[in-house]
C-alpha cells in the first residue's frame, strides 16, 4: 500500500539521518532518474512492462557478434542524445546536499547516466559504469562518448541527416533506459558502420555493465567496503532486481545495520528492510534535505 508522505514520516527519515551522524550510505537505481526523463526497466511504466517482447542486448553478443554491435551502435546513435541532454532532478540534488551537509558519507548508484556526479555528489561509486565513455575491448584505450558520436556521424552521413530531420520536425525517437532506440523502418541495422580502435583495430564498448556482464572485481570490492564503512543504508528508486545491488543490502543486514528503502513498488529487499516507504523518492528526499539543512 502507498505510504502517505506526512510531516511525521519526513521527521522519521530525518531522525534516521541524525541517528547515524553522517554515516548513511545511499544506494540508488533507475527510479531516481525517471523525473529527469530517463525511463526505467521495471517501474510502473518501465520498458519490461510496456514492451513485453523487449530483450536487452547481452554482454556476450556485443563482444562476439558484428550484427549485435551494429544494432547497439545504430540504436545508441539516436538514443544516447536524450540521455546526454538529461539534467539532474530534485532527488539528485538532495543526495548531493545531504553529502555536503555531512549526513550522507557516500553513494552507490546502479545508474549509468552520470547525473549524481553532475548534481555535485562527490563520493560516488557507479556500480554499473557510465555511458559517458567508450573503451576498446582489445587494448583498453578510452574515448569520450561525445567524440565517438562524432566519428559515428562521419561514418554514417545518411543516419546523421535523418537525425537532423527529426530535430527540425521536433520528433523524438522512442527510447529505452540504456540509450537504445526503436529504429524507423527505412534505416537498416545492416547498413550501419562503427569505428574500430585506431591503435589495435579492436572493438569498442560503452564503459557499462551489460545484462549478462559482471561488475569488475575492484568495483565489487569497493561497494562492499563502502557498506562496511557506513552505519546504515538508504535505498532509493530501485527494485534491487540485479544481484550486484541486492547483495549490498544483504551485506548491510548481516552486519545488523539499519536499511531504509524508499521505492514505489515491490523490491527484492523488502524482507531485509527495517523500514520500507512505498512512495516516490522525489516526495521524500528533497524535503528531508531541506529540513536537515535548516
mmCIF file of C-alpha atoms in Angstrom:
data_model
loop_
_atom_site.group_PDB
_atom_site.id
_atom_site.type_symbol
_atom_site.label_atom_id
_atom_site.label_comp_id
_atom_site.label_asym_id
_atom_site.label_seq_id
_atom_site.Cartn_x
_atom_site.Cartn_y
_atom_site.Cartn_z
ATOM 1 C CA UNK A 1 0.000 0.000 0.000
ATOM 2 C CA UNK A 2 1.114 3.545 -0.763
ATOM 3 C CA UNK A 3 2.808 5.287 2.185
ATOM 4 C CA UNK A 4 1.373 8.802 2.594
ATOM 5 C CA UNK A 5 4.101 11.446 2.951
ATOM 6 C CA UNK A 6 3.248 13.264 6.176
ATOM 7 C CA UNK A 7 5.264 15.644 8.364
ATOM 8 C CA UNK A 8 5.690 12.739 10.822
ATOM 9 C CA UNK A 9 7.078 10.483 8.092
ATOM 10 C CA UNK A 10 9.597 13.138 6.971
ATOM 11 C CA UNK A 11 10.641 13.564 10.620
ATOM 12 C CA UNK A 12 11.176 9.777 10.870
ATOM 13 C CA UNK A 13 13.571 9.919 7.895
ATOM 14 C CA UNK A 14 15.331 12.988 9.361
ATOM 15 C CA UNK A 15 15.787 11.076 12.641
ATOM 16 C CA UNK A 16 17.302 8.184 10.682
ATOM 17 C CA UNK A 17 19.954 10.572 9.288
ATOM 18 C CA UNK A 18 20.574 12.243 12.665
ATOM 19 C CA UNK A 19 20.887 8.895 14.434
ATOM 20 C CA UNK A 20 23.686 7.747 12.141
ATOM 21 C CA UNK A 21 25.664 11.017 12.266
ATOM 22 C CA UNK A 22 26.897 11.290 8.714
ATOM 23 C CA UNK A 23 27.479 7.580 8.168
ATOM 24 C CA UNK A 24 24.472 6.836 5.938
ATOM 25 C CA UNK A 25 25.265 5.285 2.556
ATOM 26 C CA UNK A 26 22.895 5.833 -0.396
ATOM 27 C CA UNK A 27 22.072 3.126 -2.947
ATOM 28 C CA UNK A 28 20.121 4.331 -5.989
ATOM 29 C CA UNK A 29 18.605 2.929 -9.159
ATOM 30 C CA UNK A 30 16.676 3.904 -12.294
ATOM 31 C CA UNK A 31 13.685 5.320 -10.381
ATOM 32 C CA UNK A 32 15.867 8.236 -9.270
ATOM 33 C CA UNK A 33 16.451 9.329 -12.903
ATOM 34 C CA UNK A 34 12.854 8.909 -14.129
ATOM 35 C CA UNK A 35 11.959 12.546 -13.200
ATOM 36 C CA UNK A 36 14.909 13.597 -15.438
ATOM 37 C CA UNK A 37 13.186 11.937 -18.411
ATOM 38 C CA UNK A 38 15.204 8.703 -18.464
ATOM 39 C CA UNK A 39 12.751 5.766 -18.361
ATOM 40 C CA UNK A 40 13.415 2.693 -16.226
ATOM 41 C CA UNK A 41 13.037 -1.013 -16.982
ATOM 42 C CA UNK A 42 10.890 -2.312 -14.151
ATOM 43 C CA UNK A 43 8.806 0.619 -12.805
ATOM 44 C CA UNK A 44 5.092 1.213 -13.386
ATOM 45 C CA UNK A 45 5.763 2.452 -16.942
ATOM 46 C CA UNK A 46 9.053 0.586 -17.388
ATOM 47 C CA UNK A 47 10.250 -0.943 -20.642
ATOM 48 C CA UNK A 48 9.615 -4.529 -19.499
ATOM 49 C CA UNK A 49 6.045 -3.678 -18.561
ATOM 50 C CA UNK A 50 5.251 -1.571 -21.633
ATOM 51 C CA UNK A 51 7.115 -3.687 -24.236
ATOM 52 C CA UNK A 52 6.589 -7.291 -23.143
ATOM 53 C CA UNK A 53 8.689 -8.599 -26.035
ATOM 54 C CA UNK A 54 11.678 -6.293 -25.388
ATOM 55 C CA UNK A 55 15.025 -8.022 -24.862
ATOM 56 C CA UNK A 56 18.173 -6.065 -23.970
ATOM 57 C CA UNK A 57 21.448 -6.625 -25.827
ATOM 58 C CA UNK A 58 23.595 -9.038 -23.839
ATOM 59 C CA UNK A 59 27.276 -8.648 -22.993
ATOM 60 C CA UNK A 60 28.474 -11.741 -24.895
ATOM 61 C CA UNK A 61 26.548 -10.654 -28.027
ATOM 62 C CA UNK A 62 28.325 -7.291 -28.093
ATOM 63 C CA UNK A 63 31.713 -8.929 -27.597
ATOM 64 C CA UNK A 64 31.286 -11.660 -30.208
ATOM 65 C CA UNK A 65 28.723 -10.586 -32.832
ATOM 66 C CA UNK A 66 29.152 -7.964 -35.566
ATOM 67 C CA UNK A 67 25.358 -7.727 -36.100
ATOM 68 C CA UNK A 68 24.781 -7.084 -32.374
ATOM 69 C CA UNK A 69 27.390 -4.320 -32.394
ATOM 70 C CA UNK A 70 25.718 -2.756 -35.439
ATOM 71 C CA UNK A 71 22.338 -2.933 -33.726
ATOM 72 C CA UNK A 72 23.691 -1.473 -30.484
ATOM 73 C CA UNK A 73 25.603 1.446 -32.027
ATOM 74 C CA UNK A 74 22.803 2.245 -34.500
ATOM 75 C CA UNK A 75 20.207 2.442 -31.729
ATOM 76 C CA UNK A 76 22.613 4.260 -29.467
ATOM 77 C CA UNK A 77 23.381 6.762 -32.262
ATOM 78 C CA UNK A 78 19.910 8.270 -31.694
ATOM 79 C CA UNK A 79 19.178 7.073 -28.201
ATOM 80 C CA UNK A 80 22.243 8.441 -26.442
ATOM 81 C CA UNK A 81 21.394 12.069 -27.247
ATOM 82 C CA UNK A 82 18.401 12.420 -24.898
ATOM 83 C CA UNK A 83 20.466 10.730 -22.173
ATOM 84 C CA UNK A 84 23.159 13.395 -22.694
ATOM 85 C CA UNK A 85 20.548 16.149 -22.545
ATOM 86 C CA UNK A 86 19.080 14.937 -19.247
ATOM 87 C CA UNK A 87 19.553 17.242 -16.256
ATOM 88 C CA UNK A 88 19.790 16.255 -12.570
ATOM 89 C CA UNK A 89 16.470 16.429 -10.720
ATOM 90 C CA UNK A 90 15.499 17.210 -7.120
ATOM 91 C CA UNK A 91 16.460 13.716 -5.887
ATOM 92 C CA UNK A 92 19.993 14.005 -7.317
ATOM 93 C CA UNK A 93 20.332 17.480 -5.809
ATOM 94 C CA UNK A 94 19.039 16.257 -2.420
ATOM 95 C CA UNK A 95 21.647 13.472 -2.318
ATOM 96 C CA UNK A 96 24.409 15.973 -3.176
ATOM 97 C CA UNK A 97 23.155 18.312 -0.452
ATOM 98 C CA UNK A 98 22.930 15.556 2.187
ATOM 99 C CA UNK A 99 26.576 14.753 1.471
ATOM 100 C CA UNK A 100 27.591 18.453 1.570
ATOM 101 C CA UNK A 101 25.928 18.968 4.984
ATOM 102 C CA UNK A 102 27.546 15.728 6.178
ATOM 103 C CA UNK A 103 24.533 13.492 6.723
ATOM 104 C CA UNK A 104 25.490 11.132 3.883
ATOM 105 C CA UNK A 105 29.003 9.740 3.529
ATOM 106 C CA UNK A 106 28.704 8.286 0.028
ATOM 107 C CA UNK A 107 26.547 6.923 -2.735
ATOM 108 C CA UNK A 108 26.470 3.755 -4.819
ATOM 109 C CA UNK A 109 24.379 4.093 -7.969
ATOM 110 C CA UNK A 110 23.293 1.481 -10.492
ATOM 111 C CA UNK A 111 22.597 4.286 -12.976
ATOM 112 C CA UNK A 112 24.911 4.888 -15.927
ATOM 113 C CA UNK A 113 23.734 8.455 -16.706
ATOM 114 C CA UNK A 114 26.265 10.361 -14.575
ATOM 115 C CA UNK A 115 23.538 12.610 -13.100
ATOM 116 C CA UNK A 116 24.582 12.147 -9.442
ATOM 117 C CA UNK A 117 28.057 13.473 -10.279
ATOM 118 C CA UNK A 118 26.557 16.270 -12.368
ATOM 119 C CA UNK A 119 24.414 17.275 -9.370
ATOM 120 C CA UNK A 120 27.537 17.636 -7.210
ATOM 121 C CA UNK A 121 27.738 14.326 -5.315
ATOM 122 C CA UNK A 122 31.418 13.547 -4.724
ATOM 123 C CA UNK A 123 31.904 10.129 -3.127
ATOM 124 C CA UNK A 124 30.039 8.197 -5.840
ATOM 125 C CA UNK A 125 30.585 4.619 -6.988
ATOM 126 C CA UNK A 126 28.974 3.926 -10.392
ATOM 127 C CA UNK A 127 28.307 0.223 -9.825
ATOM 128 C CA UNK A 128 27.365 -0.484 -13.448
ATOM 129 C CA UNK A 129 29.706 2.044 -15.079
ATOM 130 C CA UNK A 130 28.919 5.134 -17.148
ATOM 131 C CA UNK A 131 27.656 5.889 -20.653
ATOM 132 C CA UNK A 132 29.963 8.931 -20.825
ATOM 133 C CA UNK A 133 32.916 6.919 -22.192
ATOM 134 C CA UNK A 134 33.681 4.003 -24.534
ATOM 135 C CA UNK A 135 36.559 1.560 -24.160
ATOM 136 C CA UNK A 136 38.405 -0.666 -26.634
ATOM 137 C CA UNK A 137 37.963 -4.364 -25.806
ATOM 138 C CA UNK A 138 41.415 -5.049 -27.253
ATOM 139 C CA UNK A 139 43.851 -2.552 -25.716
ATOM 140 C CA UNK A 140 41.626 -0.834 -23.148
ATOM 141 C CA UNK A 141 42.049 2.691 -24.557
ATOM 142 C CA UNK A 142 39.277 5.115 -23.534
ATOM 143 C CA UNK A 143 37.454 7.759 -25.549
ATOM 144 C CA UNK A 144 34.642 10.135 -24.613
ATOM 145 C CA UNK A 145 31.209 9.090 -25.890
ATOM 146 C CA UNK A 146 30.864 12.595 -27.403
ATOM 147 C CA UNK A 147 33.967 12.129 -29.577
ATOM 148 C CA UNK A 148 32.847 8.606 -30.519
ATOM 149 C CA UNK A 149 29.472 10.070 -31.572
ATOM 150 C CA UNK A 150 31.255 12.472 -33.946
ATOM 151 C CA UNK A 151 33.091 9.513 -35.504
ATOM 152 C CA UNK A 152 29.783 7.630 -35.935
ATOM 153 C CA UNK A 153 28.300 10.682 -37.685
ATOM 154 C CA UNK A 154 31.213 10.890 -40.129
ATOM 155 C CA UNK A 155 30.879 7.162 -40.970
ATOM 156 C CA UNK A 156 27.055 7.291 -41.324
ATOM 157 C CA UNK A 157 26.095 10.566 -43.040
ATOM 158 C CA UNK A 158 22.595 9.336 -44.032
ATOM 159 C CA UNK A 159 21.791 8.498 -40.406
ATOM 160 C CA UNK A 160 23.106 11.888 -39.289
ATOM 161 C CA UNK A 161 20.861 13.561 -41.892
ATOM 162 C CA UNK A 162 17.831 11.575 -40.660
ATOM 163 C CA UNK A 163 18.578 12.751 -37.122
ATOM 164 C CA UNK A 164 18.753 16.382 -38.278
ATOM 165 C CA UNK A 165 15.346 15.958 -39.966
ATOM 166 C CA UNK A 166 13.889 14.630 -36.714
ATOM 167 C CA UNK A 167 15.317 17.568 -34.783
ATOM 168 C CA UNK A 168 13.829 20.026 -37.321
ATOM 169 C CA UNK A 169 10.399 18.350 -37.082
ATOM 170 C CA UNK A 170 10.573 18.237 -33.281
ATOM 171 C CA UNK A 171 10.098 14.458 -33.209
ATOM 172 C CA UNK A 172 11.794 12.180 -30.703
ATOM 173 C CA UNK A 173 12.561 8.512 -31.315
ATOM 174 C CA UNK A 174 11.149 6.085 -28.739
ATOM 175 C CA UNK A 175 13.980 5.309 -26.340
ATOM 176 C CA UNK A 176 14.856 2.824 -23.611
ATOM 177 C CA UNK A 177 16.760 3.350 -20.329
ATOM 178 C CA UNK A 178 20.201 2.307 -21.591
ATOM 179 C CA UNK A 179 20.182 4.721 -24.552
ATOM 180 C CA UNK A 180 18.696 2.265 -27.069
ATOM 181 C CA UNK A 181 16.095 3.445 -29.552
ATOM 182 C CA UNK A 182 13.424 1.895 -31.788
ATOM 183 C CA UNK A 183 14.602 2.494 -35.363
ATOM 184 C CA UNK A 184 12.478 3.854 -38.223
ATOM 185 C CA UNK A 185 11.666 1.243 -40.897
ATOM 186 C CA UNK A 186 13.673 2.985 -43.668
ATOM 187 C CA UNK A 187 17.019 2.565 -41.858
ATOM 188 C CA UNK A 188 18.523 -0.902 -41.584
ATOM 189 C CA UNK A 189 20.951 -2.017 -38.894
ATOM 190 C CA UNK A 190 22.871 -3.915 -41.566
ATOM 191 C CA UNK A 191 23.988 -0.668 -43.233
ATOM 192 C CA UNK A 192 25.371 0.947 -40.055
ATOM 193 C CA UNK A 193 29.141 1.410 -39.748
ATOM 194 C CA UNK A 194 31.006 1.697 -36.462
ATOM 195 C CA UNK A 195 34.652 2.667 -35.910
ATOM 196 C CA UNK A 196 37.396 0.350 -34.749
ATOM 197 C CA UNK A 197 40.207 1.297 -32.397
ATOM 198 C CA UNK A 198 42.942 3.275 -34.238
ATOM 199 C CA UNK A 199 45.598 1.627 -32.024
ATOM 200 C CA UNK A 200 44.782 -2.082 -32.271
ATOM 201 C CA UNK A 201 41.689 -2.346 -34.547
ATOM 202 C CA UNK A 202 39.720 -3.736 -31.600
ATOM 203 C CA UNK A 203 36.021 -3.108 -30.982
ATOM 204 C CA UNK A 204 34.600 -0.511 -28.614
ATOM 205 C CA UNK A 205 32.034 -0.942 -25.891
ATOM 206 C CA UNK A 206 30.497 1.670 -23.621
ATOM 207 C CA UNK A 207 32.013 1.519 -20.131
ATOM 208 C CA UNK A 208 28.848 -0.007 -18.665
ATOM 209 C CA UNK A 209 27.946 -3.446 -17.341
ATOM 210 C CA UNK A 210 25.530 -5.014 -19.810
ATOM 211 C CA UNK A 211 22.939 -7.667 -18.997
ATOM 212 C CA UNK A 212 24.908 -10.881 -18.631
ATOM 213 C CA UNK A 213 28.138 -9.000 -17.873
ATOM 214 C CA UNK A 214 29.873 -8.849 -14.498
ATOM 215 C CA UNK A 215 30.766 -5.977 -12.198
ATOM 216 C CA UNK A 216 34.584 -5.647 -12.116
ATOM 217 C CA UNK A 217 36.277 -7.118 -9.028
ATOM 218 C CA UNK A 218 37.677 -3.741 -7.934
ATOM 219 C CA UNK A 219 34.214 -2.147 -8.158
ATOM 220 C CA UNK A 220 32.583 -5.002 -6.259
ATOM 221 C CA UNK A 221 35.247 -4.787 -3.517
ATOM 222 C CA UNK A 222 34.792 -1.029 -3.208
ATOM 223 C CA UNK A 223 30.994 -1.439 -2.966
ATOM 224 C CA UNK A 224 31.394 -3.858 -0.033
ATOM 225 C CA UNK A 225 33.961 -1.566 1.586
ATOM 226 C CA UNK A 226 31.558 1.396 1.353
ATOM 227 C CA UNK A 227 28.889 -0.685 3.130
ATOM 228 C CA UNK A 228 31.461 -1.731 5.769
ATOM 229 C CA UNK A 229 32.358 1.918 6.420
ATOM 230 C CA UNK A 230 28.731 3.023 6.769
ATOM 231 C CA UNK A 231 26.375 2.773 9.731
ATOM 232 C CA UNK A 232 23.152 2.457 7.702
ATOM 233 C CA UNK A 233 21.836 2.127 4.152
ATOM 234 C CA UNK A 234 19.231 4.263 2.354
ATOM 235 C CA UNK A 235 17.923 2.573 -0.805
ATOM 236 C CA UNK A 236 16.073 4.752 -3.339
ATOM 237 C CA UNK A 237 14.364 4.186 -6.668
ATOM 238 C CA UNK A 238 15.357 0.573 -7.296
ATOM 239 C CA UNK A 239 13.624 -2.805 -7.251
ATOM 240 C CA UNK A 240 17.033 -4.356 -6.388
ATOM 241 C CA UNK A 241 16.475 -6.889 -9.182
ATOM 242 C CA UNK A 242 20.197 -7.018 -10.025
ATOM 243 C CA UNK A 243 22.192 -9.167 -7.627
ATOM 244 C CA UNK A 244 25.124 -6.699 -7.621
ATOM 245 C CA UNK A 245 22.853 -4.217 -5.803
ATOM 246 C CA UNK A 246 20.767 -6.628 -3.728
ATOM 247 C CA UNK A 247 23.835 -8.321 -2.199
ATOM 248 C CA UNK A 248 24.840 -4.934 -0.683
ATOM 249 C CA UNK A 249 21.514 -4.813 1.183
ATOM 250 C CA UNK A 250 22.113 -8.372 2.401
ATOM 251 C CA UNK A 251 25.669 -7.438 3.420
ATOM 252 C CA UNK A 252 24.387 -4.467 5.461
ATOM 253 C CA UNK A 253 21.709 -6.583 7.172
ATOM 254 C CA UNK A 254 24.226 -9.332 8.004
ATOM 255 C CA UNK A 255 26.157 -6.630 9.892
ATOM 256 C CA UNK A 256 22.971 -5.659 11.750
ATOM 257 C CA UNK A 257 22.752 -2.276 10.014
ATOM 258 C CA UNK A 258 19.555 -0.339 9.503
ATOM 259 C CA UNK A 259 18.208 -0.416 5.927
ATOM 260 C CA UNK A 260 15.565 2.090 4.809
ATOM 261 C CA UNK A 261 14.007 1.540 1.358
ATOM 262 C CA UNK A 262 12.149 4.335 -0.451
ATOM 263 C CA UNK A 263 10.612 2.862 -3.595
ATOM 264 C CA UNK A 264 7.194 2.894 -5.196
ATOM 265 C CA UNK A 265 6.656 -0.800 -5.876
ATOM 266 C CA UNK A 266 7.930 -4.094 -4.530
ATOM 267 C CA UNK A 267 11.682 -4.653 -4.185
ATOM 268 C CA UNK A 268 13.786 -7.776 -3.744
ATOM 269 C CA UNK A 269 14.985 -6.326 -0.411
ATOM 270 C CA UNK A 270 11.601 -5.627 1.205
ATOM 271 C CA UNK A 271 12.101 -8.533 3.612
ATOM 272 C CA UNK A 272 15.505 -7.141 4.633
ATOM 273 C CA UNK A 273 14.342 -3.547 5.208
ATOM 274 C CA UNK A 274 13.995 -2.153 8.715
ATOM 275 C CA UNK A 275 11.685 0.477 7.158
ATOM 276 C CA UNK A 276 10.013 0.394 3.740
ATOM 277 C CA UNK A 277 8.400 3.565 2.376
ATOM 278 C CA UNK A 278 6.095 2.722 -0.515
ATOM 279 C CA UNK A 279 6.381 6.141 -2.136
ATOM 280 C CA UNK A 280 8.336 8.122 -4.726
ATOM 281 C CA UNK A 281 11.807 9.308 -3.710
ATOM 282 C CA UNK A 282 11.100 12.821 -5.076
ATOM 283 C CA UNK A 283 8.413 13.264 -2.398
ATOM 284 C CA UNK A 284 10.800 12.317 0.427
ATOM 285 C CA UNK A 285 14.439 13.211 -0.269
ATOM 286 C CA UNK A 286 14.191 16.923 -1.223
ATOM 287 C CA UNK A 287 12.029 17.907 1.809
ATOM 288 C CA UNK A 288 14.249 15.829 4.155
ATOM 289 C CA UNK A 289 17.402 17.552 2.837
ATOM 290 C CA UNK A 290 15.709 20.952 3.290
ATOM 291 C CA UNK A 291 14.688 20.125 6.899
ATOM 292 C CA UNK A 292 18.174 18.880 7.827
ATOM 293 C CA UNK A 293 19.806 21.930 6.261
ATOM 294 C CA UNK A 294 17.675 24.434 8.188
#
